[in-house]
Coordinates of C-alpha atoms in Angstrom, one line a residue:
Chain A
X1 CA 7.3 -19.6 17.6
X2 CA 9.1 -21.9 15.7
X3 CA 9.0 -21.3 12.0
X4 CA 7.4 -24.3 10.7
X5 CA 4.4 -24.4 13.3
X6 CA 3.9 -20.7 11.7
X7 CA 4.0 -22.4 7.7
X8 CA 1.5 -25.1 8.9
X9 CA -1.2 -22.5 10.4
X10 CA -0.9 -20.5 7.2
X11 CA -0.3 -22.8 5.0
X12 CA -3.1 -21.6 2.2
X13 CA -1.3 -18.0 2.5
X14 CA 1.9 -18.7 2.2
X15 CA 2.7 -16.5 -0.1
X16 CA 1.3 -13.8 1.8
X17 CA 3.2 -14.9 5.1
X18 CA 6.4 -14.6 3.3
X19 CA 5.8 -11.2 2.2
X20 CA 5.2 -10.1 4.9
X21 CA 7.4 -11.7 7.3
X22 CA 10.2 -10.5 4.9
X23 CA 9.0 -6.6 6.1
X24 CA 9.6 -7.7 9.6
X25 CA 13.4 -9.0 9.1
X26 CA 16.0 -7.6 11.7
X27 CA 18.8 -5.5 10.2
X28 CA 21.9 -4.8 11.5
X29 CA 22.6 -1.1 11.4
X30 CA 26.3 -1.3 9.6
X31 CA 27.8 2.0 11.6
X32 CA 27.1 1.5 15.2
X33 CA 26.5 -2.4 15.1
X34 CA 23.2 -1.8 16.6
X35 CA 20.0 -4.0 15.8
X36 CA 16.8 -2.3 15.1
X37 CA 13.2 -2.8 13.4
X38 CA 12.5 -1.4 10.6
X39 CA 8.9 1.1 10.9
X40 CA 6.4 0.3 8.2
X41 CA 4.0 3.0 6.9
X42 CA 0.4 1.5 6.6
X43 CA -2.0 3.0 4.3
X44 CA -6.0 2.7 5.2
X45 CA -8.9 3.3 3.2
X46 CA -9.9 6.5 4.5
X47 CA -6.6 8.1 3.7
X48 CA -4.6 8.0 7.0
X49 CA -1.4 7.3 7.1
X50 CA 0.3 5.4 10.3
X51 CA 3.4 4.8 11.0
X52 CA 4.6 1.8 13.6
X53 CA 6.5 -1.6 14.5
X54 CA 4.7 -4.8 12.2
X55 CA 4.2 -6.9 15.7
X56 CA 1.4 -9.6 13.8
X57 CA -0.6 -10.3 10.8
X58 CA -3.2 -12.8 9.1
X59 CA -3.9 -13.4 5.7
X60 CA -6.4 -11.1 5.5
X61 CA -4.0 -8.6 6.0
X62 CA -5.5 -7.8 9.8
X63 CA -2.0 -6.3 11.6
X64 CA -1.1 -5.3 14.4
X65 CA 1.3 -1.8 15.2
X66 CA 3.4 -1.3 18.0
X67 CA 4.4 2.4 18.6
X68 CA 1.9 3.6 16.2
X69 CA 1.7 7.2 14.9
X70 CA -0.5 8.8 12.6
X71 CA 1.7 11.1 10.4
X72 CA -1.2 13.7 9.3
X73 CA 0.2 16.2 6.4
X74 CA -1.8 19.2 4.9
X75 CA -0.4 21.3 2.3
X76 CA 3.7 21.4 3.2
X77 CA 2.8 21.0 7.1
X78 CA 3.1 17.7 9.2
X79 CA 3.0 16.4 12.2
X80 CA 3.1 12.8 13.9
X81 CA 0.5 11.8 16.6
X82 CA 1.1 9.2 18.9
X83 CA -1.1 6.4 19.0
X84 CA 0.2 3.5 21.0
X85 CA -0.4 -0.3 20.3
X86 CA -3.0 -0.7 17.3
X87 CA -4.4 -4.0 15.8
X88 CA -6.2 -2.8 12.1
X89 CA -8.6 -4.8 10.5
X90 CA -7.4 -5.8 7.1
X91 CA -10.7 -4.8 5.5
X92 CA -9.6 -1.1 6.1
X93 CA -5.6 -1.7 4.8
X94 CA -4.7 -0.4 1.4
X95 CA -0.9 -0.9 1.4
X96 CA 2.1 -2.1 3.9
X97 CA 5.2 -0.4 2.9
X98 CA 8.4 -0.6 4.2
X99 CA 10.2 3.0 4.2
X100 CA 13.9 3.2 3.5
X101 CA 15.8 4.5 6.2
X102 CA 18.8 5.5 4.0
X103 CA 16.3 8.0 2.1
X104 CA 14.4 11.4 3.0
X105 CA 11.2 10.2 4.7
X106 CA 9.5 13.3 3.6
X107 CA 10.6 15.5 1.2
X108 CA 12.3 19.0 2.5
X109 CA 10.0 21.4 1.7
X110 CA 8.0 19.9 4.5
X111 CA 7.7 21.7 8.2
X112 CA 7.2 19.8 11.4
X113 CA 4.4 21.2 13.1
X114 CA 2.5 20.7 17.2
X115 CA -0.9 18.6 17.0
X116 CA -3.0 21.2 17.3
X117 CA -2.1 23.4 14.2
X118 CA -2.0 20.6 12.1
X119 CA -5.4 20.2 13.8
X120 CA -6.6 23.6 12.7
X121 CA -4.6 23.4 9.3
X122 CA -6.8 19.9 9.1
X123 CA -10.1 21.8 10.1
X124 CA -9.2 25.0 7.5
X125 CA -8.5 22.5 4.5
X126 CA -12.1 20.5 5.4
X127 CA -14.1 24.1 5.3
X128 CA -12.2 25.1 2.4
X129 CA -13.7 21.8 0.3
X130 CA -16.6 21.9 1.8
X131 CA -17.5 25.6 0.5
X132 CA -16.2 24.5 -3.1
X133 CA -18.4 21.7 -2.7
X134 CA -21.4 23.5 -2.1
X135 CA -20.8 26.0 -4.1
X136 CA -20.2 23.9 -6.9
X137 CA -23.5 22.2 -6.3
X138 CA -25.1 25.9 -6.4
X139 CA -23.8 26.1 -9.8
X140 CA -24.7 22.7 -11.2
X141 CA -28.4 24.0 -12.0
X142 CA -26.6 26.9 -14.4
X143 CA -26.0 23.4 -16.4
X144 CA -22.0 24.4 -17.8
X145 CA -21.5 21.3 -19.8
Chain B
X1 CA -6.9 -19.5 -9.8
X2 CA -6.4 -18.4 -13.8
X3 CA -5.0 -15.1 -13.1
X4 CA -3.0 -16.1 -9.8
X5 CA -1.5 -18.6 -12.1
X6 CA -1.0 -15.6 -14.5
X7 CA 0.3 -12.9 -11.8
X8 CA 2.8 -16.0 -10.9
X9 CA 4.5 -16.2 -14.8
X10 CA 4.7 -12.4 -14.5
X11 CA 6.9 -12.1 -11.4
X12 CA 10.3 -10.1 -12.0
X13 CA 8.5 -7.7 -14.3
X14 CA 8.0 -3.9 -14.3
X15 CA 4.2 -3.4 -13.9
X16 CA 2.2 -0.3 -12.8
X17 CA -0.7 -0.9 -10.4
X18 CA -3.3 1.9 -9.7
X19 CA -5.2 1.7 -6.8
X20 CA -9.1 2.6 -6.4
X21 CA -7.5 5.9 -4.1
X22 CA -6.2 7.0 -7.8
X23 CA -2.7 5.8 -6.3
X24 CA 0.0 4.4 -9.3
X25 CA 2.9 2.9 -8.0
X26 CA 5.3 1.3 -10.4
X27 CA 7.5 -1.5 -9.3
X28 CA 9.1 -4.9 -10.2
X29 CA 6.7 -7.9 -9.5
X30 CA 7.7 -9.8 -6.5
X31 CA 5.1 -12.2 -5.3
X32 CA 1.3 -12.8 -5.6
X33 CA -0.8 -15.1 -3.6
X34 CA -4.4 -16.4 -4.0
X35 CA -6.4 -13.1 -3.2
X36 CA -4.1 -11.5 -5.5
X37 CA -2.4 -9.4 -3.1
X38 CA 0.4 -8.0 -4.6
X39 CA 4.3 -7.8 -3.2
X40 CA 6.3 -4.8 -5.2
X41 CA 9.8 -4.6 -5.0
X42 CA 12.2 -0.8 -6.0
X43 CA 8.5 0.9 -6.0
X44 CA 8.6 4.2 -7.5
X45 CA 4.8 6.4 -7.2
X46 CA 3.8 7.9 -10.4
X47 CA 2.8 11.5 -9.2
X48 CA 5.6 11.5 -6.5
X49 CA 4.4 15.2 -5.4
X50 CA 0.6 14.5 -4.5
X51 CA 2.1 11.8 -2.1
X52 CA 5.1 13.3 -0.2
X53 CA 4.6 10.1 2.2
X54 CA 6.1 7.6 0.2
X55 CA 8.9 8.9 -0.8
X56 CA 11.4 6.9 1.0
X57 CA 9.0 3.7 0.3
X58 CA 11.1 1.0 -1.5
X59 CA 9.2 -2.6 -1.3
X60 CA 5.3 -2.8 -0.5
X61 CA 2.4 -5.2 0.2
X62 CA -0.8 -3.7 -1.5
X63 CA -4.1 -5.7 -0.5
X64 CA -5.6 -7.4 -3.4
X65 CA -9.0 -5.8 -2.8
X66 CA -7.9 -2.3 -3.3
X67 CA -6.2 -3.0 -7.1
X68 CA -8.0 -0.9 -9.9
X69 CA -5.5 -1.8 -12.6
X70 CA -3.1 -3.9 -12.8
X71 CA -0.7 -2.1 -16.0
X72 CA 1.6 -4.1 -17.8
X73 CA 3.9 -3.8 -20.8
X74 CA 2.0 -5.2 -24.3
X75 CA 5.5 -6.5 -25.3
X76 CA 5.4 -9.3 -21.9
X77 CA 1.7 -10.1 -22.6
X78 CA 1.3 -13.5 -25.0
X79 CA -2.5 -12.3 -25.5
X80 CA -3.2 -16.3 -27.5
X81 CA -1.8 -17.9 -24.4
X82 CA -4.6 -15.9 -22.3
X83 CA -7.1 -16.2 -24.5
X84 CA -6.6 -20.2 -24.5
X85 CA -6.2 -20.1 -20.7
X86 CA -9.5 -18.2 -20.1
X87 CA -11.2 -20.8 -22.6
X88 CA -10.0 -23.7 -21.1
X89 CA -10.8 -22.6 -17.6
X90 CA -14.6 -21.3 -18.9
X91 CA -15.1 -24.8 -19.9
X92 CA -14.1 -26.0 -16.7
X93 CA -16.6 -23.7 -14.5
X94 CA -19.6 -24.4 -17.4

């Protein structure tokens, strides 16, 4: 779509439009002479963290995610799920941020790990908060202030 | 409009902005728009170690709505100017 038609449609979120268009620029990778996208890493609301290709987004920040994976990380584990094609509302969006590919992504310390022991590294971490929860709330009578 | 307006004299400058997820992210000003949603350029997170996921994150969009505080340097801040700004705009709305 020609660049102007896109300006007219969004022309009370311009602003916006640029941003974000500017996360979608082509670079030319400077060794091989190859062209590639850069991946974005999209925060949400409920603290997950995915990782894709910006395809589309409105001024409401709705976007859309091609090759999505949700990078789930729990204590110095990690893994990356593979989601597919996403559109996210932008009600749920917290940040859009474009990761460097000359740096680390992650720092060192961190271990790749298969989906389901992150999945039961996930499911250990919930228990363990849950039982400090409710054992805080056991305590909250004793009045410790 | 009053602190779009604002947001707009303060682009190029170093400002903090800490989310409502407790998130800080420091960064040089690079755009605003009209629901405040904020463009940050060199972004640097304050407590790097509690979020190993942006490390390697250099420029960001953050959504307007999910802005706690938006810090800024006392020194770039013309507090008179504000104050005559937010006067003149009350009268406007009353």
């Amino acid at each position: 779509m020609p660049l102007n038609v896109l300006v007219l449609h969004y022309k009370n979120c311009l602003v916006t439009y640029l941003c974000l268009r500017s996360l979608m620029v082509v670079k030319h990778a400077s060794r091989d002479r190859s062209i590639f996208i850069e991946k974005l890493l999209v925060l949400l609301r409920d603290g997950r963290k995915l990782l894709g290709l910006l395809r589309s987004f409105d001024q409401f920040a709705n976007v859309v995610l091609e090759g999505a994976c949700e990078r789930v990380i729990v204590g110095d584990l990690y893994c990356d799920i593979p989601l597919g094609l996403y559109v996210i509302r932008g009600e749920n969006v917290v940040i859009i941020g474009e990761l460097d590919l000359e740096k680390e992504e992650l720092p060192s310390r961190m271990n790749p790990v298969s989906e389901d022991e992150i999945k039961r590294a996930q499911k250990a971490e919930r228990e363990a908060t849950d039982l400090k929860g409710s054992m805080r709330k056991r305590m909250e009578f004793l009045d410790f202030d | 409009m009053l602190f779009f307006s604002y947001f707009k004299d303060l682009v190029g400058r170093e400002v903090t902005v800490e989310l409502k997820n407790d998130l800080a992210i420091r960064g040089t000003l690079h755009s605003v728009d009209q629901y405040l949603n904020i463009k940050l350029e060199n972004t640097r997170v304050v407590d790097q170690d509690k979020y190993p996921h942006m490390l390697s994150v250099r420029n960001c969009f953050i959504r307007g709505s999910v802005v706690r505080y938006v810090q800024l340097p006392p020194e770039e801040v013309d507090i008179e100017l504000l104050h005559d700004a937010t006067r003149r705009e009350a009268r406007v709305v009353f």
